[in-house]
XYZ file of C-alpha atoms in Angstrom:
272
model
C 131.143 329.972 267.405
C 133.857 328.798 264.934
C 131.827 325.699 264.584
C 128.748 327.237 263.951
C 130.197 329.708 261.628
C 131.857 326.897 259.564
C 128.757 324.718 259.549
C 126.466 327.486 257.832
C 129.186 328.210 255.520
C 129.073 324.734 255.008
C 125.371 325.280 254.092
C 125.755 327.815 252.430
C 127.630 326.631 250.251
C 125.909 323.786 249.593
C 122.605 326.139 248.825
C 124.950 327.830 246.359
C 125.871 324.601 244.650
C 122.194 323.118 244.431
C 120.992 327.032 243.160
C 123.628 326.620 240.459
C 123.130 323.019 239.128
C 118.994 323.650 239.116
C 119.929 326.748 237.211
C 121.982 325.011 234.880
C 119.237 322.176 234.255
C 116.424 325.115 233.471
C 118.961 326.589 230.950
C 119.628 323.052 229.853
C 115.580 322.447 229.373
C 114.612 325.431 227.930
C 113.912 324.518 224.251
C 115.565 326.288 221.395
C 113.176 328.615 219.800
C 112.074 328.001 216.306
C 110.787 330.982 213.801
C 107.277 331.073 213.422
C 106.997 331.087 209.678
C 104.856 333.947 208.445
C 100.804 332.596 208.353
C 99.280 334.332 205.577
C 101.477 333.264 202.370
C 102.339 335.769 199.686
C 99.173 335.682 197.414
C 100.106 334.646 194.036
C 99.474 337.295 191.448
C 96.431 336.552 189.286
C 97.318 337.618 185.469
C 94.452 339.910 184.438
C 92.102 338.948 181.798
C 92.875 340.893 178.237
C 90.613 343.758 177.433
C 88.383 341.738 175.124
C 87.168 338.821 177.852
C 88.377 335.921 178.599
C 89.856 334.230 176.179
C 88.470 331.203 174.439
C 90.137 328.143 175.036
C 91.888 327.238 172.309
C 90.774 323.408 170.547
C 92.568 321.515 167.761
C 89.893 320.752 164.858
C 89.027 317.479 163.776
C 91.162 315.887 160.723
C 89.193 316.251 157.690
C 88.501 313.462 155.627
C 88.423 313.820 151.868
C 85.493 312.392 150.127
C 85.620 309.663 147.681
C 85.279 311.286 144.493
C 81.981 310.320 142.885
C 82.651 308.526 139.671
C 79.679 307.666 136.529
C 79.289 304.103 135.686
C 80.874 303.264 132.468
C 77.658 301.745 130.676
C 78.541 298.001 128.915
C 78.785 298.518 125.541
C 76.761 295.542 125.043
C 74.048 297.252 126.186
C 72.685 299.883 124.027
C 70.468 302.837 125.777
C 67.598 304.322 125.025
C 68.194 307.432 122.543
C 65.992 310.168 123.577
C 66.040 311.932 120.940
C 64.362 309.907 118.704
C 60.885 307.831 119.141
C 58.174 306.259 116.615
C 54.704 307.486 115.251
C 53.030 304.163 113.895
C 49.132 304.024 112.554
C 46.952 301.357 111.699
C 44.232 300.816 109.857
C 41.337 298.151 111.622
C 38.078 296.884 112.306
C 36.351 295.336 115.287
C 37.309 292.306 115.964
C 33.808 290.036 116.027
C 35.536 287.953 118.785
C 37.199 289.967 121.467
C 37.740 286.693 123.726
C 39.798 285.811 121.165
C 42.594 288.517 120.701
C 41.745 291.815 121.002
C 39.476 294.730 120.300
C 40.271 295.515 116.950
C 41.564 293.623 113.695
C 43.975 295.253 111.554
C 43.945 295.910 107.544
C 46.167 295.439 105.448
C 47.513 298.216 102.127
C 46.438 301.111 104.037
C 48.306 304.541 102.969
C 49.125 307.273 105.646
C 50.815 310.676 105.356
C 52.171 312.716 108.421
C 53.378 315.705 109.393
C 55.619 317.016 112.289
C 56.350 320.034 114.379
C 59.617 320.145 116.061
C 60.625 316.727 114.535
C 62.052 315.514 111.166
C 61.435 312.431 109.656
C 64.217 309.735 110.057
C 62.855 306.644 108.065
C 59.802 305.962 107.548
C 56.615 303.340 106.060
C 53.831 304.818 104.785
C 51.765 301.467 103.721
C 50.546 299.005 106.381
C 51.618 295.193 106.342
C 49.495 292.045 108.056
C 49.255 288.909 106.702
C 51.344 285.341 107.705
C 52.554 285.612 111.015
C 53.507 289.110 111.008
C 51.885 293.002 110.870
C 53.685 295.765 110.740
C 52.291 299.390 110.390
C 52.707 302.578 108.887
C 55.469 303.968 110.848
C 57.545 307.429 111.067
C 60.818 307.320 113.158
C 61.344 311.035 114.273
C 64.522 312.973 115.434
C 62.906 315.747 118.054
C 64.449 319.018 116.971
C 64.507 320.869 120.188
C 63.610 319.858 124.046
C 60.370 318.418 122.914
C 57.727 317.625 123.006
C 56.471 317.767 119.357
C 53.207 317.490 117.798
C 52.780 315.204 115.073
C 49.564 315.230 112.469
C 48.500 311.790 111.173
C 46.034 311.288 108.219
C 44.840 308.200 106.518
C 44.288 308.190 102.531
C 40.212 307.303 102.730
C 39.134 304.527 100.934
C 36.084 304.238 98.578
C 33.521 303.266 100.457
C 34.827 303.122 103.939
C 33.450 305.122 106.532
C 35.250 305.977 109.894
C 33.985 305.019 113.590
C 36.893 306.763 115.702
C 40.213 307.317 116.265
C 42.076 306.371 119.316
C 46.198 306.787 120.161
C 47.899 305.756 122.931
C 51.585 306.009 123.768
C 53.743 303.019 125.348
C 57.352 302.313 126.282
C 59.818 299.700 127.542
C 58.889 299.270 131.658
C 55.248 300.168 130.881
C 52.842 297.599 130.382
C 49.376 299.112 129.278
C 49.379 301.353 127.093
C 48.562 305.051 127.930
C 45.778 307.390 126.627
C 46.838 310.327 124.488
C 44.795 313.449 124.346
C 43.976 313.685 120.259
C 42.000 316.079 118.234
C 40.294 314.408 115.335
C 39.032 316.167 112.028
C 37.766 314.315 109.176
C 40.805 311.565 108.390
C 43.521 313.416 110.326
C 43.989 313.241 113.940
C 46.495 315.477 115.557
C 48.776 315.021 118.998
C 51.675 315.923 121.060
C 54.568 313.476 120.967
C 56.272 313.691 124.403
C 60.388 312.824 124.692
C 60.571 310.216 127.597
C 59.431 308.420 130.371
C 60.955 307.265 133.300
C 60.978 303.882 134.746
C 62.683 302.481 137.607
C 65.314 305.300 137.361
C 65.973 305.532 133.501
C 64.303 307.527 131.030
C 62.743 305.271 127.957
C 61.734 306.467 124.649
C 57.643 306.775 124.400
C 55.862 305.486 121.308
C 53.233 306.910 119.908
C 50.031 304.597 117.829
C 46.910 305.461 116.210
C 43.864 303.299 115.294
C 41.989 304.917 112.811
C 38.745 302.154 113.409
C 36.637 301.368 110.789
C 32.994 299.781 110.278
C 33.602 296.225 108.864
C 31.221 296.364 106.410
C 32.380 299.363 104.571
C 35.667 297.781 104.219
C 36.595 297.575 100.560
C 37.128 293.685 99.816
C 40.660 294.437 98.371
C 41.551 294.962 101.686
C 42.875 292.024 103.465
C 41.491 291.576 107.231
C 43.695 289.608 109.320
C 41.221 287.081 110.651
C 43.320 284.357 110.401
C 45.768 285.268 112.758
C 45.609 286.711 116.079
C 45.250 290.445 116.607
C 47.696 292.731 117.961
C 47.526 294.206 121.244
C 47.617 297.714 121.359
C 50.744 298.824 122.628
C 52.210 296.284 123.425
C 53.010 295.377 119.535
C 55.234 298.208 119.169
C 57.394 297.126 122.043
C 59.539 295.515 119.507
C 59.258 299.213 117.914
C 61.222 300.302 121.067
C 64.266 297.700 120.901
C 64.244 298.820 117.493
C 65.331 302.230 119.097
C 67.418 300.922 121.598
C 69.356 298.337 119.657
C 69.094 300.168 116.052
C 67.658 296.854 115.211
C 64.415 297.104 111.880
C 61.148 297.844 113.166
C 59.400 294.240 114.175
C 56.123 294.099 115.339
C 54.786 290.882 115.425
C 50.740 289.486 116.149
C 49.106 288.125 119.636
C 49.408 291.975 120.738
C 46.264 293.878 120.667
C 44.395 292.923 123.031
C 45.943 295.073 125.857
C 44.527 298.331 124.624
C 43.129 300.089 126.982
C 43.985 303.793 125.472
C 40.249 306.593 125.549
C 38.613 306.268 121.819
C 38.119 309.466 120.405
C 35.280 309.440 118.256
C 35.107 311.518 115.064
């Protein structure tokens, strides 16, 4: 009995010991809890627009560049330009010329007297009396100042002579850059033809001086034999001649028209 009673103490204990240590291993196993952190973060507070909208964003402007200023050519002084203001009237007196192959249309005469008039021009210099004979022709000529804006109107009349009787009266206007001369619309009564004298034309950019020429034509055998026809040189060419006529404005050179330039004449004939 003593024996039996030891031995299931024995036991016993034994149960107690192996209770205790598997205890003490569960404890020892059981992990340490950690804090569940909270799922659904804090929302971050959105800043509300401003009354007005939403804003524009905000964007930093281009440097501006400052232009060049723009600066006028100095023109060479050895150049001289065209004066606008001023331009030439010239008039001839002439015939046809009995071999156009060989020149030009008409033949100019020489001694003939003009008078003229202007309207919204004055008179600079002038030469009443036409020149041909040697190498060289020059005619009756009025260099004119234009008064206002332009254009004026000039009136041109030839002092008749005994004997001679008019075919028609043609005037045409030319310039430096242009190289046929150009019809001019002209009234024509009696010995006097009348015409508006324009300020300038432009060419390639720059504004020229125009001149201005009349033929007053007449029939070769009404020509008074005092007269001297200038059939032993070549004729002018219309137009052309009084090219010289427009260095003369641009250089403030004398008036120089020389012969070989008539035969370019192209201007309407305006018959009396």
């Amino acid at each position: 009995m003593q024996r039996t009673h030891r031995s299931g103490v024995v036991i016993a204990s034994a149960l107690a010991m192996l209770i205790s240590v598997g205890l003490g291993e569960a404890v020892a196993a059981e992990p340490t809890a950690t804090p569940t952190p909270d799922a659904t973060p804090s929302a971050t507070p959105t800043p509300s627009p401003d009354v007005g909208g939403t804003p524009a964003p905000t964007t930093t402007p281009a440097p501006t560049t400052t232009p060049a200023p723009t600066t006028t050519p100095t023109p060479d002084p050895d150049v001289p330009m065209p004066d606008l203001t001023r331009t030439f009237v010239s008039a001839w007196a002439a015939v046809d010329n009995p071999d156009p192959a060989d020149g030009g249309p008409e033949l100019p005469l020489d001694g003939w007297r003009f008078r003229a008039a202007f309207e919204g021009a004055t008179v600079v210099r002038s030469q009443t009396v036409t020149h041909v004979g040697g190498d060289s022709a020059d005619p009756a000529f009025w260099e004119i100042q234009f008064t206002g804006g332009g254009p004026a109107h000039a009136v041109v009349t030839v002092v008749p002579q005994p004997g001679a009787k008019l075919l028609r009266v043609r005037c045409g206007w030319t310039s430096i850059g242009v190289f046929e001369p150009r019809p001019v619309p002209a009234s024509v009564d009696g010995n006097t033809v009348s015409f508006d004298v324009g300020r300038g034309f432009e060419s390639e950019g720059i504004t020229y001086p125009q001149d201005y020429e009349c033929f007053f034509v007449y029939a070769r055998a009404a020509v008074p034999a005092t007269d001297t026809v200038a059939l032993g040189t070549a004729p002018l060419r219309g137009g052309l001649g009084l090219l010289a006529v427009m260095v003369g404005i641009v250089a403030g050179v004398v008036l120089a028209i020389r012969p070989k330039r008539r035969d370019a004449a192209e201007a309407t004939d305006v018959v009396c």
